[in-house]
Amino acid sequence: MVAVRRAIAPLLLAGALLLTGCEEDTPAAPAPAPVTTRTVTPTPTTVTPDPSPSSTPPSSAAAPPVASGKVVVLDPGHNGGNGSHPAEINRQVPAGRGQKKPCNTTGTATNAGYPEHAFTWDVAQRVGKALAGKGIRVVYTRPDDTGVGPCVDKRAAIGNDANADAVVSIHADGSTAAGANGFHVAYSSPPLNAAQGEPSTRLAQVVRDTMRSGGFSTSNYIGGNGLSARADLGGLNLSTRPSVLVECGNMRNATEAARMTSAEGRQQYASAIAAAIEAYLAS
């Protein structure tokens, strides 16, 4: 995620250092000495979601009809067990364009301690339920919010292997810059393959436009007009499918933190993202 993040206080995981940023930003502390660790390769699951959130995502009535048979991969950023497994998530993996970066990070949190990984997991479940209700096959890059990883290269591979019509990675930012707020949508640029060209930029634009129509403000501190071309995000660089990463907002901003912490707010994010995906698939 963005370079403006700083390390925040330890979360609920005892003794675990919270790493700043999203996806594969450089950790705040160097990786520990090499140790023998388990390989983190969770099996992607195809689901008809029945998530725990009690509020049922409303159907996107305004979106064009979507033909069944489409495949969408949802990538909830980070994971609940990352903070207690620093050796595993600090392990260097391919990140595209000749780069190597840490396997994953712990993500950020609100000032009150609500973690990004929990927010992204909840929103992804709500999005998945809405899409599955429209006959879309939904694949998640992780099966729960208690595991470790998967690494960013594995997350990209899940989308590629599923031959996804769209891959959407869901995150939230942690900027401490004064007044920093708003969402932005990142895409790989310059493109490394055909899918990273027009299909991904169109997906990014549709997500941006739909979220803005849904009442969300575009970022005032990163990117331009709600879009951010990136060459350093491994999950996007390694994708061969139309892929974007949505930073839903800034968790360190009090107003956006309140929205992300509430079930109603998370449903608002999910409804907008689901409507955007439906609109892209129908376009």
Short mmCIF file of C-alpha atoms in Angstrom, two decimals:
data_model
loop_
_atom_site.label_atom_id
_atom_site.label_comp_id
_atom_site.label_asym_id
_atom_site.label_seq_id
_atom_site.Cartn_x
_atom_site.Cartn_y
_atom_site.Cartn_z
CA MET A 1 0.00 0.00 0.00
CA VAL A 2 0.97 3.59 0.08
CA ALA A 3 4.26 4.88 1.44
CA VAL A 4 2.55 7.40 3.67
CA ARG A 5 1.66 4.78 6.26
CA ARG A 6 3.44 4.54 9.56
CA ALA A 7 3.67 1.65 12.00
CA ILE A 8 0.81 1.60 14.46
CA ALA A 9 0.46 0.16 17.91
CA PRO A 10 0.27 -3.61 18.47
CA LEU A 11 -3.15 -5.07 17.92
CA LEU A 12 -4.89 -7.85 19.77
CA LEU A 13 -2.27 -10.43 18.82
CA ALA A 14 0.06 -10.66 21.81
CA GLY A 15 3.58 -9.60 21.08
CA ALA A 16 2.98 -9.17 17.37
CA LEU A 17 4.35 -6.05 15.68
CA LEU A 18 1.76 -4.41 13.43
CA LEU A 19 3.28 -3.73 10.04
CA THR A 20 2.20 -0.62 8.23
CA GLY A 21 0.42 -0.52 4.93
CA CYS A 22 -1.48 -2.93 2.75
CA GLU A 23 -0.66 -5.75 0.38
CA GLU A 24 3.15 -5.77 0.36
CA ASP A 25 4.53 -2.51 1.72
CA THR A 26 7.98 -2.81 3.30
CA PRO A 27 7.59 -3.94 6.95
CA ALA A 28 8.59 -1.51 9.68
CA ALA A 29 11.15 -3.94 11.11
CA PRO A 30 13.58 -6.29 9.33
CA ALA A 31 12.59 -9.89 8.96
CA PRO A 32 13.86 -12.24 11.68
CA ALA A 33 16.60 -14.75 11.04
CA PRO A 34 15.54 -17.52 8.66
CA VAL A 35 13.49 -20.19 10.33
CA THR A 36 11.69 -23.27 9.18
CA THR A 37 8.09 -22.36 8.59
CA ARG A 38 5.09 -24.03 7.11
CA THR A 39 4.17 -23.28 3.52
CA VAL A 40 1.11 -21.07 3.38
CA THR A 41 -0.96 -22.29 0.45
CA PRO A 42 -4.63 -22.20 1.42
CA THR A 43 -6.92 -23.82 -1.07
CA PRO A 44 -9.19 -21.27 -2.74
CA THR A 45 -12.82 -22.07 -2.21
CA THR A 46 -15.74 -21.56 -4.55
CA VAL A 47 -18.73 -20.61 -2.49
CA THR A 48 -22.29 -19.53 -2.44
CA PRO A 49 -21.66 -17.24 0.53
CA ASP A 50 -23.73 -17.29 3.69
CA PRO A 51 -21.62 -14.90 5.72
CA SER A 52 -22.03 -14.04 9.36
CA PRO A 53 -23.13 -10.40 8.94
CA SER A 54 -26.80 -10.27 9.75
CA SER A 55 -27.78 -7.59 7.27
CA THR A 56 -28.51 -9.02 3.84
CA PRO A 57 -26.82 -7.07 1.05
CA PRO A 58 -29.46 -5.41 -1.08
CA SER A 59 -29.58 -6.38 -4.72
CA SER A 60 -28.09 -3.90 -7.14
CA ALA A 61 -31.37 -3.19 -8.94
CA ALA A 62 -29.89 -0.38 -11.01
CA ALA A 63 -27.08 -2.54 -12.40
CA PRO A 64 -27.52 -4.20 -15.81
CA PRO A 65 -28.33 -7.93 -15.68
CA VAL A 66 -25.31 -10.20 -15.42
CA ALA A 67 -25.20 -13.52 -17.24
CA SER A 68 -24.57 -16.54 -15.04
CA GLY A 69 -21.29 -18.34 -15.48
CA LYS A 70 -19.09 -15.34 -14.72
CA VAL A 71 -16.25 -15.83 -12.23
CA VAL A 72 -15.15 -13.18 -9.75
CA VAL A 73 -12.21 -13.53 -7.37
CA LEU A 74 -12.45 -11.48 -4.18
CA ASP A 75 -9.20 -10.84 -2.34
CA PRO A 76 -9.74 -9.62 1.26
CA GLY A 77 -6.48 -7.89 2.21
CA HIS A 78 -4.15 -9.39 4.84
CA ASN A 79 -5.26 -12.07 7.37
CA GLY A 80 -5.92 -12.35 11.09
CA GLY A 81 -2.96 -14.63 11.83
CA ASN A 82 -0.32 -12.59 10.00
CA GLY A 83 0.82 -10.62 13.04
CA SER A 84 1.79 -13.72 15.01
CA HIS A 85 3.82 -15.23 12.14
CA PRO A 86 6.41 -12.60 11.18
CA ALA A 87 8.85 -15.08 9.64
CA GLU A 88 6.23 -16.29 7.22
CA ILE A 89 4.84 -12.95 6.13
CA ASN A 90 8.27 -11.30 5.88
CA ARG A 91 9.50 -14.01 3.52
CA GLN A 92 10.42 -12.49 0.16
CA VAL A 93 8.32 -13.55 -2.82
CA PRO A 94 8.10 -12.47 -6.48
CA ALA A 95 6.17 -9.22 -6.93
CA GLY A 96 6.48 -8.70 -10.68
CA ARG A 97 8.69 -6.36 -12.73
CA GLY A 98 11.75 -8.13 -11.32
CA GLN A 99 10.86 -7.13 -7.76
CA LYS A 100 10.64 -9.19 -4.60
CA LYS A 101 8.62 -8.11 -1.60
CA PRO A 102 7.38 -9.53 1.69
CA CYS A 103 4.83 -12.33 1.40
CA ASN A 104 2.19 -10.17 3.09
CA THR A 105 1.71 -7.67 5.93
CA THR A 106 -0.64 -7.32 8.89
CA GLY A 107 -2.30 -4.22 7.49
CA THR A 108 -3.42 -1.17 9.41
CA ALA A 109 -6.19 -0.41 11.92
CA THR A 110 -8.36 2.39 13.23
CA ASN A 111 -7.05 4.43 16.13
CA ALA A 112 -9.40 2.42 18.34
CA GLY A 113 -7.84 -0.86 17.16
CA TYR A 114 -10.34 -2.24 14.62
CA PRO A 115 -8.05 -4.10 12.20
CA GLU A 116 -8.00 -3.82 8.44
CA HIS A 117 -8.00 -7.60 7.99
CA ALA A 118 -11.35 -7.86 9.81
CA PHE A 119 -12.83 -5.01 7.77
CA THR A 120 -11.73 -6.48 4.44
CA TRP A 121 -12.95 -9.96 5.35
CA ASP A 122 -16.40 -8.71 6.38
CA VAL A 123 -16.83 -6.52 3.31
CA ALA A 124 -15.67 -9.31 0.98
CA GLN A 125 -18.21 -11.71 2.46
CA ARG A 126 -21.00 -9.21 1.89
CA VAL A 127 -19.86 -8.56 -1.69
CA GLY A 128 -19.65 -12.29 -2.36
CA LYS A 129 -23.15 -12.92 -1.07
CA ALA A 130 -24.58 -10.24 -3.35
CA LEU A 131 -22.74 -11.56 -6.40
CA ALA A 132 -23.58 -15.21 -5.74
CA GLY A 133 -27.23 -14.18 -5.58
CA LYS A 134 -26.89 -13.03 -9.20
CA GLY A 135 -25.53 -16.37 -10.37
CA ILE A 136 -21.89 -15.30 -10.34
CA ARG A 137 -19.31 -17.82 -9.19
CA VAL A 138 -17.28 -16.28 -6.34
CA VAL A 139 -13.80 -17.43 -5.33
CA TYR A 140 -12.01 -16.06 -2.26
CA THR A 141 -8.24 -15.89 -1.88
CA ARG A 142 -8.50 -16.89 1.77
CA PRO A 143 -11.08 -19.08 3.52
CA ASP A 144 -11.25 -17.29 6.89
CA ASP A 145 -9.88 -14.41 8.95
CA THR A 146 -7.73 -16.45 11.33
CA GLY A 147 -5.08 -17.87 9.00
CA VAL A 148 -1.75 -16.65 7.66
CA GLY A 149 -1.27 -15.23 4.17
CA PRO A 150 -1.54 -16.29 1.44
CA CYS A 151 1.40 -14.46 -0.07
CA VAL A 152 0.71 -11.84 -2.73
CA ASP A 153 2.03 -14.06 -5.53
CA LYS A 154 -0.33 -16.85 -4.45
CA ARG A 155 -3.26 -14.43 -4.34
CA ALA A 156 -2.55 -13.41 -7.93
CA ALA A 157 -2.24 -17.07 -8.95
CA ILE A 158 -5.68 -17.85 -7.51
CA GLY A 159 -7.25 -15.28 -9.81
CA ASN A 160 -5.24 -16.49 -12.77
CA ASP A 161 -6.05 -20.16 -12.17
CA ALA A 162 -9.77 -19.39 -11.79
CA ASN A 163 -9.72 -17.63 -15.18
CA ALA A 164 -11.53 -14.82 -13.39
CA ASP A 165 -13.58 -12.31 -15.31
CA ALA A 166 -12.63 -9.80 -12.61
CA VAL A 167 -10.36 -9.78 -9.56
CA VAL A 168 -11.02 -7.20 -6.85
CA SER A 169 -8.69 -6.83 -3.88
CA ILE A 170 -10.33 -5.08 -0.93
CA HIS A 171 -8.25 -2.95 1.44
CA ALA A 172 -8.29 0.14 3.63
CA ASP A 173 -5.54 2.69 4.11
CA GLY A 174 -3.80 3.98 7.23
CA SER A 175 -2.47 7.44 6.45
CA THR A 176 -1.79 9.78 9.35
CA ALA A 177 -1.51 12.84 7.09
CA ALA A 178 -3.72 15.64 8.34
CA GLY A 179 -7.16 15.50 6.76
CA ALA A 180 -6.36 12.46 4.61
CA ASN A 181 -9.58 10.76 3.55
CA GLY A 182 -11.37 9.13 0.65
CA PHE A 183 -11.11 5.98 -1.46
CA HIS A 184 -8.96 5.23 -4.47
CA VAL A 185 -8.69 2.35 -6.93
CA ALA A 186 -5.24 1.06 -7.92
CA TYR A 187 -4.36 -0.77 -11.12
CA SER A 188 -1.10 -2.07 -12.58
CA SER A 189 0.66 0.45 -14.81
CA PRO A 190 2.37 0.36 -17.19
CA PRO A 191 0.55 -2.85 -18.14
CA LEU A 192 2.51 -6.09 -18.37
CA ASN A 193 -0.10 -7.99 -20.37
CA ALA A 194 -3.33 -7.39 -22.27
CA ALA A 195 -5.56 -7.89 -19.21
CA GLN A 196 -3.69 -5.17 -17.34
CA GLY A 197 -4.43 -2.74 -20.17
CA GLU A 198 -7.94 -1.70 -21.15
CA PRO A 199 -9.82 -4.37 -19.13
CA SER A 200 -8.17 -3.42 -15.83
CA THR A 201 -8.35 0.31 -16.41
CA ARG A 202 -12.01 -0.01 -17.34
CA LEU A 203 -12.67 -2.08 -14.21
CA ALA A 204 -10.91 0.59 -12.13
CA GLN A 205 -13.00 3.34 -13.69
CA VAL A 206 -16.28 1.47 -13.18
CA VAL A 207 -15.44 0.79 -9.53
CA ARG A 208 -14.45 4.44 -9.04
CA ASP A 209 -17.57 5.78 -10.70
CA THR A 210 -19.93 3.41 -8.86
CA MET A 211 -18.41 4.12 -5.45
CA ARG A 212 -18.56 7.84 -6.10
CA SER A 213 -22.22 7.52 -7.15
CA GLY A 214 -22.78 5.59 -3.93
CA GLY A 215 -21.76 8.54 -1.83
CA PHE A 216 -18.06 7.85 -1.26
CA SER A 217 -15.53 10.63 -1.78
CA THR A 218 -12.37 10.08 -3.80
CA SER A 219 -9.03 10.32 -2.06
CA ASN A 220 -7.62 13.78 -1.39
CA TYR A 221 -4.08 12.53 -0.71
CA ILE A 222 -3.14 9.80 -3.16
CA GLY A 223 -3.75 9.15 -6.83
CA GLY A 224 -5.85 11.45 -8.97
CA ASN A 225 -9.61 11.59 -9.32
CA GLY A 226 -9.96 8.32 -7.40
CA LEU A 227 -7.51 6.33 -9.55
CA SER A 228 -3.93 5.33 -8.78
CA ALA A 229 -1.61 3.78 -11.38
CA ARG A 230 0.86 1.53 -9.57
CA ALA A 231 3.92 -0.46 -10.63
CA ASP A 232 4.80 -1.81 -7.18
CA LEU A 233 1.84 -3.97 -6.11
CA GLY A 234 2.64 -7.65 -6.56
CA GLY A 235 -0.95 -8.85 -6.61
CA LEU A 236 -1.67 -6.59 -9.57
CA ASN A 237 1.67 -7.01 -11.36
CA LEU A 238 1.38 -10.80 -11.39
CA SER A 239 -2.24 -10.94 -12.51
CA THR A 240 -3.18 -12.06 -16.00
CA ARG A 241 -6.85 -11.21 -15.39
CA PRO A 242 -8.61 -7.82 -15.11
CA SER A 243 -7.60 -6.77 -11.60
CA VAL A 244 -7.86 -3.78 -9.28
CA LEU A 245 -7.19 -2.99 -5.65
CA VAL A 246 -9.73 -0.83 -3.82
CA GLU A 247 -8.58 1.25 -0.87
CA CYS A 248 -12.01 1.85 0.62
CA GLY A 249 -10.89 4.79 2.75
CA ASN A 250 -8.53 5.90 5.49
CA MET A 251 -8.93 3.99 8.75
CA ARG A 252 -7.06 6.72 10.62
CA ASN A 253 -9.66 9.32 9.66
CA ALA A 254 -12.30 9.51 12.40
CA THR A 255 -15.28 9.82 10.08
CA GLU A 256 -14.23 6.97 7.80
CA ALA A 257 -13.17 4.83 10.76
CA ALA A 258 -16.67 5.15 12.21
CA ARG A 259 -18.17 4.05 8.91
CA MET A 260 -15.83 1.08 8.57
CA THR A 261 -16.40 -0.04 12.14
CA SER A 262 -20.17 -0.16 11.81
CA ALA A 263 -22.01 -3.04 10.14
CA GLU A 264 -24.16 -0.52 8.28
CA GLY A 265 -21.08 1.23 6.93
CA ARG A 266 -19.47 -2.01 5.80
CA GLN A 267 -22.69 -2.89 4.02
CA GLN A 268 -22.55 0.43 2.19
CA TYR A 269 -19.01 -0.32 0.98
CA ALA A 270 -20.02 -3.84 -0.03
CA SER A 271 -23.13 -2.75 -1.93
CA ALA A 272 -21.13 -0.22 -3.94
CA ILE A 273 -18.35 -2.69 -4.78
CA ALA A 274 -20.82 -5.43 -5.73
CA ALA A 275 -22.77 -3.04 -7.96
CA ALA A 276 -19.53 -1.97 -9.63
CA ILE A 277 -18.51 -5.55 -10.36
CA GLU A 278 -21.95 -6.35 -11.79
CA ALA A 279 -21.81 -3.27 -13.99
CA TYR A 280 -18.33 -4.19 -15.25
CA LEU A 281 -19.34 -7.78 -16.04
CA ALA A 282 -22.37 -6.56 -17.95
CA SER A 283 -20.43 -3.97 -19.95
#
